GROMACS .gro file of C-alpha atoms in nm:
model
  451
    1MET     CA    1   7.692  13.805  12.867
    2LYS     CA    2   7.986  13.554  12.708
    3GLU     CA    3   8.045  13.676  12.341
    4TRP     CA    4   8.101  13.408  12.035
    5THR     CA    5   8.457  13.376  11.826
    6ALA     CA    6   8.385  13.266  11.442
    7LEU     CA    7   8.642  13.082  11.334
    8ASP     CA    8   8.758  13.132  10.941
    9THR     CA    9   8.819  12.770  10.867
   10ASP     CA   10   8.906  12.827  10.491
   11ALA     CA   11   8.769  12.642  10.237
   12ALA     CA   12   8.749  12.310  10.397
   13SER     CA   13   8.426  12.148  10.593
   14VAL     CA   14   8.500  12.058  10.940
   15GLY     CA   15   8.601  11.748  11.051
   16PRO     CA   16   8.649  11.628  11.412
   17MET     CA   17   8.805  11.891  11.641
   18ALA     CA   18   8.971  11.854  11.998
   19LEU     CA   19   9.026  12.115  12.312
   20ALA     CA   20   9.371  12.070  12.481
   21ASP     CA   21   9.664  12.334  12.610
   22PHE     CA   22   9.901  12.294  12.297
   23ASP     CA   23  10.107  12.622  12.368
   24GLY     CA   24  10.092  12.546  12.771
   25ASP     CA   25   9.935  12.924  12.897
   26GLY     CA   26   9.694  12.702  13.092
   27ASP     CA   27   9.366  12.747  12.921
   28LEU     CA   28   9.217  12.501  12.665
   29ASP     CA   29   9.298  12.572  12.282
   30LEU     CA   30   9.123  12.420  12.012
   31PHE     CA   31   9.201  12.188  11.707
   32VAL     CA   32   8.983  12.220  11.389
   33GLY     CA   33   9.011  11.948  11.142
   34GLY     CA   34   8.967  11.940  10.804
   35ARG     CA   35   8.726  11.739  10.656
   36VAL     CA   36   8.701  11.737  10.290
   37ILE     CA   37   8.743  12.048  10.057
   38PRO     CA   38   8.348  12.056   9.866
   39GLY     CA   39   8.371  11.948   9.515
   40ARG     CA   40   8.754  11.865   9.564
   41TYR     CA   41   8.791  11.519   9.665
   42PRO     CA   42   8.987  11.353   9.778
   43GLU     CA   43   9.265  11.663   9.755
   44PRO     CA   44   9.411  11.717  10.085
   45ALA     CA   45   9.226  11.940  10.334
   46SER     CA   46   9.413  12.209  10.543
   47SER     CA   47   9.352  12.188  10.900
   48GLN     CA   48   9.354  12.533  11.203
   49ILE     CA   49   9.467  12.520  11.522
   50TYR     CA   50   9.262  12.808  11.735
   51GLU     CA   51   9.431  12.987  12.049
   52ASN     CA   52   9.259  13.067  12.311
   53ASP     CA   53   9.346  13.459  12.402
   54GLY     CA   54   9.200  13.309  12.815
   55ARG     CA   55   8.856  13.510  12.729
   56GLY     CA   56   8.694  13.181  12.507
   57HIS     CA   57   8.829  13.410  12.178
   58PHE     CA   58   9.010  13.205  12.010
   59GLN     CA   59   9.263  13.308  11.686
   60ARG     CA   60   9.424  13.114  11.414
   61ALA     CA   61   9.780  13.024  11.580
   62PRO     CA   62  10.077  13.004  11.383
   63SER     CA   63  10.113  12.665  11.431
   64SER     CA   64   9.834  12.587  11.136
   65SER     CA   65  10.072  12.634  10.860
   66ARG     CA   66  10.201  12.291  10.945
   67PHE     CA   67   9.861  12.151  10.909
   68THR     CA   68   9.825  12.295  10.558
   69ALA     CA   69   9.673  12.035  10.315
   70VAL     CA   70   9.770  11.759  10.549
   71GLY     CA   71   9.485  11.542  10.457
   72LEU     CA   72   9.119  11.424  10.469
   73VAL     CA   73   9.079  11.452  10.890
   74SER     CA   74   8.864  11.207  11.024
   75GLY     CA   75   8.980  11.143  11.360
   76VAL     CA   76   9.195  11.328  11.604
   77VAL     CA   77   9.281  11.256  11.976
   78CYS     CA   78   9.545  11.542  12.169
   79THR     CA   79   9.780  11.298  12.322
   80ASP     CA   80  10.095  11.289  12.524
   81LEU     CA   81  10.293  11.030  12.305
   82ASP     CA   82  10.651  11.146  12.434
   83GLY     CA   83  10.535  11.216  12.813
   84ASP     CA   84  10.716  11.539  12.797
   85GLY     CA   85  10.387  11.704  12.959
   86ASP     CA   86  10.299  11.896  12.625
   87PRO     CA   87  10.012  11.677  12.465
   88ASP     CA   88  10.061  11.650  12.151
   89LEU     CA   89   9.813  11.558  11.780
   90VAL     CA   90   9.720  11.229  11.619
   91LEU     CA   91   9.511  11.251  11.329
   92ALA     CA   92   9.310  10.989  11.182
   93CYS     CA   93   9.292  11.059  10.755
   94GLU     CA   94   9.095  10.910  10.528
   95TRP     CA   95   9.336  10.793  10.224
   96GLY     CA   96   9.641  10.788  10.416
   97PRO     CA   97   9.813  10.713  10.779
   98ILE     CA   98   9.729  10.777  11.121
   99ARG     CA   99   9.972  11.060  11.138
  100ALA     CA  100  10.149  11.222  11.446
  101PHE     CA  101  10.252  11.518  11.541
  102LEU     CA  102  10.464  11.600  11.860
  103ASN     CA  103  10.439  11.910  12.047
  104HIS     CA  104  10.756  12.154  12.216
  105HIS     CA  105  10.595  12.469  12.336
  106GLY     CA  106  10.310  12.480  12.123
  107ASN     CA  107  10.543  12.364  11.805
  108PHE     CA  108  10.456  12.115  11.639
  109THR     CA  109  10.734  11.839  11.462
  110GLU     CA  110  10.551  11.553  11.279
  111ALA     CA  111  10.722  11.197  11.331
  112THR     CA  112  10.498  11.023  11.139
  113ALA     CA  113  10.728  10.838  10.953
  114GLN     CA  114  10.992  10.876  11.272
  115LEU     CA  115  10.722  10.626  11.470
  116GLY     CA  116  10.665  10.429  11.192
  117LEU     CA  117  10.318  10.507  11.141
  118ASP     CA  118  10.352  10.578  10.776
  119ALA     CA  119  10.346  10.253  10.674
  120PHE     CA  120   9.972  10.231  10.715
  121LYS     CA  121   9.756  10.396  10.501
  122GLY     CA  122   9.379  10.351  10.537
  123PHE     CA  123   9.050  10.463  10.541
  124TRP     CA  124   9.070  10.559  10.881
  125ASN     CA  125   8.765  10.688  11.044
  126GLY     CA  126   8.890  10.736  11.393
  127VAL     CA  127   9.154  10.709  11.674
  128ALA     CA  128   9.145  10.726  12.034
  129ALA     CA  129   9.413  10.687  12.283
  130GLY     CA  130   9.495  10.456  12.649
  131ASP     CA  131   9.743  10.233  12.798
  132PHE     CA  132   9.639   9.910  12.691
  133ASP     CA  133  10.012   9.716  12.838
  134GLY     CA  134   9.970   9.887  13.141
  135ASP     CA  135  10.363  10.083  13.103
  136GLY     CA  136  10.208  10.447  13.206
  137ARG     CA  137  10.279  10.520  12.774
  138MET     CA  138   9.984  10.611  12.556
  139ASP     CA  139   9.887  10.340  12.310
  140LEU     CA  140   9.671  10.426  12.008
  141VAL     CA  141   9.356  10.259  11.847
  142ALA     CA  142   9.230  10.345  11.524
  143SER     CA  143   8.925  10.222  11.358
  144ASN     CA  144   8.904  10.172  10.944
  145TRP     CA  145   8.721  10.037  10.667
  146GLY     CA  146   8.740   9.617  10.788
  147ARG     CA  147   8.787   9.334  10.626
  148ASN     CA  148   8.421   9.258  10.478
  149SER     CA  149   8.437   9.372  10.214
  150ARG     CA  150   8.512   9.414   9.849
  151TYR     CA  151   8.807   9.661   9.883
  152GLN     CA  152   9.020   9.390  10.154
  153SER     CA  153   9.119   9.218   9.784
  154LEU     CA  154   9.166   9.490   9.567
  155LYS     CA  155   9.438   9.664   9.848
  156PRO     CA  156   9.663   9.801   9.791
  157ALA     CA  157   9.478  10.055   9.587
  158ARG     CA  158   9.446  10.379   9.453
  159LEU     CA  159   9.264  10.701   9.318
  160TYR     CA  160   9.392  10.914   9.080
  161TYR     CA  161   9.230  11.271   9.041
  162ALA     CA  162   9.232  11.534   8.815
  163ASP     CA  163   9.039  11.714   8.595
  164LEU     CA  164   9.098  11.486   8.299
  165ASP     CA  165   8.842  11.611   8.023
  166GLY     CA  166   8.907  11.959   8.081
  167ASN     CA  167   8.538  12.016   8.248
  168ASN     CA  168   8.674  12.238   8.563
  169THR     CA  169   8.591  11.936   8.785
  170LEU     CA  170   8.777  11.684   8.925
  171ASP     CA  171   8.699  11.308   8.756
  172LEU     CA  172   8.871  10.982   9.037
  173VAL     CA  173   8.981  10.664   8.878
  174GLU     CA  174   9.075  10.379   9.190
  175ALA     CA  175   9.318  10.067   9.065
  176TYR     CA  176   9.440   9.784   9.195
  177THR     CA  177   9.688   9.558   9.108
  178PRO     CA  178   9.452   9.229   9.046
  179PRO     CA  179   9.749   8.912   9.187
  180GLY     CA  180   9.933   8.791   8.903
  181PHE     CA  181   9.898   9.077   8.658
  182GLY     CA  182  10.175   9.275   8.711
  183LYS     CA  183  10.004   9.634   8.649
  184LEU     CA  184   9.743   9.874   8.774
  185MET     CA  185   9.407   9.801   8.637
  186PRO     CA  186   9.091  10.020   8.718
  187TRP     CA  187   8.815   9.886   9.003
  188ARG     CA  188   8.500  10.060   8.776
  189ALA     CA  189   8.356   9.908   8.502
  190ARG     CA  190   8.342  10.083   8.179
  191ASP     CA  191   8.018  10.169   8.158
  192ALA     CA  192   8.019  10.348   8.517
  193LEU     CA  193   8.404  10.546   8.439
  194ALA     CA  194   8.244  10.662   8.065
  195LYS     CA  195   7.934  10.814   8.248
  196ALA     CA  196   8.244  11.065   8.453
  197MET     CA  197   8.492  11.046   8.159
  198PRO     CA  198   8.296  11.027   7.799
  199ALA     CA  199   8.652  11.017   7.606
  200VAL     CA  200   8.685  10.676   7.865
  201GLY     CA  201   8.400  10.516   7.652
  202ALA     CA  202   8.444  10.732   7.292
  203ARG     CA  203   8.840  10.554   7.341
  204PHE     CA  204   8.793  10.222   7.419
  205SER     CA  205   8.480  10.113   7.176
  206SER     CA  206   8.455   9.724   7.323
  207TYR     CA  207   8.443   9.558   7.677
  208ARG     CA  208   8.723   9.345   7.564
  209GLN     CA  209   8.930   9.671   7.501
  210PHE     CA  210   8.902   9.835   7.817
  211ALA     CA  211   8.925   9.491   8.031
  212GLU     CA  212   9.244   9.436   7.875
  213ALA     CA  213   9.400   9.808   7.958
  214ASP     CA  214   9.539   9.889   8.265
  215ILE     CA  215   9.610  10.235   8.453
  216THR     CA  216   9.836  10.339   8.216
  217GLN     CA  217   9.591  10.286   7.870
  218ILE     CA  218   9.339  10.509   8.061
  219LEU     CA  219   9.533  10.822   8.195
  220GLY     CA  220   9.763  10.804   7.861
  221ASP     CA  221  10.020  11.094   7.909
  222ARG     CA  222   9.835  11.248   8.210
  223LEU     CA  223   9.993  10.904   8.445
  224ARG     CA  224  10.290  11.115   8.538
  225SER     CA  225  10.076  11.421   8.668
  226THR     CA  226   9.787  11.260   8.794
  227PRO     CA  227   9.808  11.299   9.153
  228PHE     CA  228   9.668  10.967   9.375
  229VAL     CA  229   9.601  10.833   9.663
  230GLU     CA  230   9.628  10.517   9.862
  231VAL     CA  231   9.548  10.251  10.056
  232ASN     CA  232   9.735   9.967  10.166
  233VAL     CA  233   9.576   9.815  10.527
  234LEU     CA  234   9.176   9.823  10.596
  235ASP     CA  235   9.179   9.649  10.975
  236SER     CA  236   9.130   9.815  11.286
  237MET     CA  237   9.420   9.845  11.484
  238VAL     CA  238   9.621   9.886  11.764
  239PHE     CA  239   9.950  10.085  11.781
  240LEU     CA  240  10.157  10.040  12.126
  241ASN     CA  241  10.383  10.266  12.236
  242ARG     CA  242  10.763  10.126  12.255
  243GLY     CA  243  10.892  10.495  12.294
  244THR     CA  244  11.083  10.567  12.001
  245ARG     CA  245  10.848  10.352  11.775
  246PHE     CA  246  10.460  10.195  11.759
  247GLU     CA  247  10.421   9.820  11.704
  248PRO     CA  248  10.170   9.761  11.527
  249ARG     CA  249   9.863   9.517  11.593
  250PRO     CA  250   9.531   9.414  11.375
  251LEU     CA  251   9.241   9.371  11.608
  252PRO     CA  252   9.062   9.007  11.650
  253ILE     CA  253   8.898   8.904  11.362
  254ASP     CA  254   8.542   9.004  11.493
  255ALA     CA  255   8.684   9.364  11.462
  256GLN     CA  256   8.725   9.336  11.083
  257PHE     CA  257   8.381   9.202  10.969
  258ALA     CA  258   8.217   9.617  10.917
  259PRO     CA  259   8.377   9.926  10.931
  260ALA     CA  260   8.428  10.050  11.263
  261PHE     CA  261   8.397  10.468  11.389
  262GLY     CA  262   8.353  10.579  11.768
  263MET     CA  263   8.566  10.401  12.000
  264ALA     CA  264   8.601  10.409  12.386
  265VAL     CA  265   8.861  10.282  12.589
  266ALA     CA  266   8.712  10.222  12.973
  267ASP     CA  267   8.768   9.950  13.144
  268PHE     CA  268   8.426   9.820  13.077
  269ASP     CA  269   8.436   9.508  13.352
  270GLY     CA  270   8.627   9.678  13.619
  271ASP     CA  271   8.919   9.382  13.599
  272GLY     CA  272   9.207   9.624  13.592
  273TYR     CA  273   9.264   9.593  13.205
  274GLU     CA  274   9.114   9.867  13.009
  275ASP     CA  275   8.910   9.764  12.733
  276LEU     CA  276   8.776   9.863  12.378
  277ILE     CA  277   8.399   9.959  12.276
  278LEU     CA  278   8.376   9.966  11.882
  279ALA     CA  279   8.083  10.129  11.689
  280GLN     CA  280   7.988   9.978  11.304
  281ASN     CA  281   7.819   9.938  11.051
  282PHE     CA  282   7.795  10.140  10.724
  283PHE     CA  283   7.536  10.123  10.496
  284ALA     CA  284   7.502  10.455  10.200
  285ASN     CA  285   7.750  10.226   9.935
  286ASP     CA  286   7.661  10.279   9.565
  287VAL     CA  287   7.390  10.023   9.353
  288GLU     CA  288   7.662   9.809   9.280
  289THR     CA  289   7.728   9.720   9.680
  290SER     CA  290   7.556   9.608   9.962
  291ARG     CA  291   7.552   9.741  10.264
  292PHE     CA  292   7.838   9.656  10.586
  293ASP     CA  293   7.593   9.536  10.831
  294ALA     CA  294   7.792   9.225  11.006
  295GLY     CA  295   7.837   9.499  11.321
  296ARG     CA  296   7.587   9.464  11.652
  297GLY     CA  297   7.833   9.708  11.839
  298LEU     CA  298   8.167   9.529  11.974
  299TRP     CA  299   8.312   9.479  12.314
  300LEU     CA  300   8.680   9.433  12.337
  301ARG     CA  301   8.817   9.308  12.646
  302GLY     CA  302   9.149   9.392  12.731
  303ASP     CA  303   9.423   9.113  12.902
  304GLY     CA  304   9.669   9.453  13.035
  305THR     CA  305   9.960   9.393  12.710
  306GLY     CA  306   9.770   9.504  12.450
  307GLN     CA  307   9.583   9.205  12.308
  308PHE     CA  308   9.202   9.197  12.323
  309GLN     CA  309   8.965   8.902  12.322
  310SER     CA  310   8.568   9.000  12.142
  311VAL     CA  311   8.291   8.934  12.314
  312PRO     CA  312   8.013   8.823  12.185
  313GLY     CA  313   7.683   9.047  12.212
  314GLN     CA  314   7.483   8.770  12.387
  315GLU     CA  315   7.717   8.820  12.671
  316SER     CA  316   7.818   9.194  12.654
  317GLY     CA  317   7.414   9.327  12.542
  318LEU     CA  318   7.587   9.501  12.299
  319LEU     CA  319   7.317   9.425  12.025
  320ILE     CA  320   7.307   9.741  11.822
  321TYR     CA  321   7.200   9.684  11.421
  322GLY     CA  322   7.230   9.999  11.299
  323GLU     CA  323   7.414  10.276  11.143
  324GLN     CA  324   7.688  10.327  11.478
  325ARG     CA  325   7.875  10.596  11.504
  326GLY     CA  326   8.025  10.831  11.849
  327VAL     CA  327   8.096  10.651  12.157
  328ALA     CA  328   8.110  10.800  12.444
  329ALA     CA  329   8.176  10.646  12.799
  330ALA     CA  330   8.053  10.798  13.163
  331ASP     CA  331   7.988  10.722  13.453
  332PHE     CA  332   7.597  10.830  13.357
  333ASP     CA  333   7.438  10.740  13.724
  334GLY     CA  334   7.782  10.733  13.953
  335ASP     CA  335   7.734  10.414  14.055
  336GLY     CA  336   8.140  10.266  13.988
  337ARG     CA  337   8.031  10.108  13.652
  338VAL     CA  338   8.139  10.289  13.267
  339ASP     CA  339   7.799  10.334  13.057
  340LEU     CA  340   7.806  10.433  12.692
  341ALA     CA  341   7.606  10.652  12.491
  342VAL     CA  342   7.591  10.519  12.140
  343GLY     CA  343   7.512  10.769  11.829
  344GLN     CA  344   7.322  10.681  11.535
  345ASN     CA  345   7.296  10.756  11.156
  346ARG     CA  346   6.958  10.822  11.143
  347GLY     CA  347   6.851  10.645  11.420
  348PRO     CA  348   6.812  10.727  11.811
  349THR     CA  349   7.126  10.734  11.988
  350GLN     CA  350   7.086  10.425  12.235
  351LEU     CA  351   7.223  10.502  12.633
  352LEU     CA  352   7.334  10.154  12.746
  353GLN     CA  353   7.387  10.084  13.109
  354ASN     CA  354   7.639   9.912  13.276
  355GLN     CA  355   7.526   9.601  13.522
  356GLY     CA  356   7.781   9.420  13.548
  357ALA     CA  357   8.097   9.535  13.581
  358ARG     CA  358   8.320   9.492  13.934
  359PRO     CA  359   8.267   9.879  14.052
  360GLY     CA  360   8.576  10.116  14.031
  361VAL     CA  361   8.669  10.447  14.279
  362ARG     CA  362   8.512  10.751  14.078
  363VAL     CA  363   8.779  11.007  14.035
  364ARG     CA  364   8.749  11.397  13.937
  365LEU     CA  365   8.985  11.605  13.934
  366ARG     CA  366   8.924  12.012  13.949
  367GLY     CA  367   9.151  12.245  13.692
  368SER     CA  368   9.187  12.514  13.685
  369SER     CA  369   8.963  12.799  13.570
  370ALA     CA  370   9.049  12.783  13.225
  371ASN     CA  371   9.065  12.353  13.202
  372PRO     CA  372   8.824  12.249  13.495
  373ALA     CA  373   8.803  11.974  13.407
  374ALA     CA  374   9.218  11.925  13.366
  375VAL     CA  375   9.175  11.859  13.078
  376GLY     CA  376   9.579  11.660  12.954
  377ALA     CA  377   9.599  11.532  13.307
  378LEU     CA  378   9.698  11.212  13.367
  379ILE     CA  379   9.614  10.948  13.631
  380ARG     CA  380   9.721  10.661  13.805
  381LEU     CA  381   9.609  10.424  14.063
  382GLN     CA  382   9.863  10.252  14.281
  383PHE     CA  383   9.810   9.900  14.466
  384GLY     CA  384  10.109   9.853  14.709
  385GLU     CA  385  10.394   9.718  14.420
  386ARG     CA  386  10.227   9.732  14.114
  387TRP     CA  387  10.002  10.001  13.895
  388GLY     CA  388   9.760  10.007  13.747
  389PRO     CA  389   9.768  10.180  13.348
  390ALA     CA  390   9.709  10.532  13.307
  391ARG     CA  391   9.477  10.667  13.203
  392GLU     CA  392   9.458  11.027  13.012
  393LEU     CA  393   9.160  11.257  13.002
  394HIS     CA  394   9.015  11.432  12.634
  395ALA     CA  395   8.836  11.678  12.554
  396GLY     CA  396   8.731  11.488  12.200
  397ALA     CA  397   8.827  11.131  12.077
  398GLY     CA  398   8.780  10.853  11.852
  399TYR     CA  399   8.487  10.969  11.568
  400LEU     CA  400   8.339  11.293  11.663
  401SER     CA  401   8.243  11.224  12.055
  402GLN     CA  402   8.399  11.349  12.431
  403ASP     CA  403   8.368  11.113  12.682
  404GLY     CA  404   8.283  11.186  13.062
  405ALA     CA  405   8.543  11.411  13.285
  406VAL     CA  406   8.479  11.187  13.541
  407GLN     CA  407   8.703  10.926  13.558
  408VAL     CA  408   8.593  10.562  13.654
  409LEU     CA  409   8.962  10.338  13.745
  410ALA     CA  410   8.924  10.010  13.818
  411THR     CA  411   9.002   9.901  14.175
  412PRO     CA  412   9.057   9.474  14.126
  413GLU     CA  413   9.285   9.517  14.457
  414THR     CA  414   9.301   9.765  14.764
  415PRO     CA  415   9.425  10.102  14.650
  416THR     CA  416   9.740  10.212  14.837
  417ARG     CA  417   9.832  10.547  14.591
  418ILE     CA  418   9.677  10.760  14.329
  419TRP     CA  419   9.959  10.976  14.103
  420VAL     CA  420   9.816  11.249  13.877
  421ARG     CA  421  10.079  11.416  13.625
  422TRP     CA  422   9.815  11.776  13.605
  423PRO     CA  423   9.846  11.989  13.272
  424GLY     CA  424  10.144  12.077  13.205
  425GLY     CA  425  10.383  11.864  13.351
  426ARG     CA  426  10.352  11.898  13.730
  427GLN     CA  427  10.318  11.557  13.921
  428VAL     CA  428  10.210  11.434  14.270
  429THR     CA  429  10.152  11.112  14.435
  430LEU     CA  430   9.952  11.092  14.765
  431PRO     CA  431   9.864  10.844  15.010
  432TYR     CA  432   9.449  10.716  14.862
  433PRO     CA  433   9.241  10.742  15.144
  434ALA     CA  434   9.101  10.367  15.254
  435GLY     CA  435   8.766  10.263  15.159
  436ALA     CA  436   8.683  10.591  14.894
  437LYS     CA  437   8.443  10.527  14.642
  438GLU     CA  438   8.447  10.846  14.491
  439ILE     CA  439   8.714  11.071  14.520
  440GLU     CA  440   8.809  11.506  14.456
  441ILE     CA  441   9.207  11.633  14.407
  442ALA     CA  442   9.271  11.992  14.315
  443PRO     CA  443   9.637  12.086  14.258
  444ASP     CA  444   9.659  12.282  14.594
  445ALA     CA  445   9.445  12.116  14.813
  446GLY     CA  446   9.465  11.769  14.793
  447ILE     CA  447   9.215  11.468  14.798
  448LYS     CA  448   8.887  11.486  14.878
  449GLN     CA  449   8.697  11.200  14.990
  450MET     CA  450   8.335  11.231  14.776
  451ARG     CA  451   8.233  10.929  14.957
   0.00000   0.00000   0.00000
């Protein structure tokens, strides 16, 4: 009987998790994202890496120290950003940037600033990877809060946090710079702040006094010592991998109508270009804010250059009006088309069957006993002299989700060869069996045609 391992996750509540072979020993290790420290929001939480000893027992890795107080992690994907065969880590952080950590044989170095990601601080909800421009490198897509809320007019925004009234709890003061003011002003009304911090009501006895006060006057001498987090972008975005940096591109305006959470990367119409699916909406707002319900789920059709076009719900069939969260893509019925499962908060999971795509080829990789699904592998079809987009196998991506292990690769032309880079970096290029609709590839057994 297999034993279970209890994970010591310190004070932070557990957020997103992902599996990958971080140390190159052949088995799958575990990244556990720290979502929030209960009662201490928005203090940065610590995340952990747990090494697999080869028998399914996990112990905290020394590399976990690299992720101490890394932030409020809401999404994670293990993806090879630099093409060296090691799975790197990309974290979506609320009140912070998309953070990238490059892996060097199990040791991680942060490359967020080096790759140009540090400038984009958002309410990031999730992150996924895909080859959106067909160059073989893994690009990123990250879901954010969108433009259809009052936060859009308040950015750049700050959130100061400290025990300002000495009662051993964190007080939060939100601030922004209104156009033409040139100074930071509080977001909240006087009464709302006074309920949380009675000293504010005592110091500003009239609404006029409070309306004219900036954040310096509200926090006083504490301002310099009070930590803060900030946000300057609310767009859900694609970041194209240019090798040494990422090129930012906002998703189309339709993607910004509502907060986005889960994302799925696949070729949903079979045209040879990677597409995106977004899960949207958020209802649990405060009494001063109406719910964010302008999304129905969104299919973004890729054109192979990193650009996307929104597909109307009447055409795509995505008409989900609830609070969508996780999205998983898989060929559930085995017909060579990528289907969807969309989870909802306070609602049933929606299973959507793809009926309009051109069928592709189903590809199953048979890895080792310690990594049977070959998590971390990269596969790519060749059509004569032209290559299709690269597809990477993940165990955890988007927003608290995991796609199916069997990949569906589009065949807009007749494939001639298939290239595989196995976990660890070994590469092989094999002739594609003519007419095959489903194949299985093992490291030492070549291609097996299933049908």
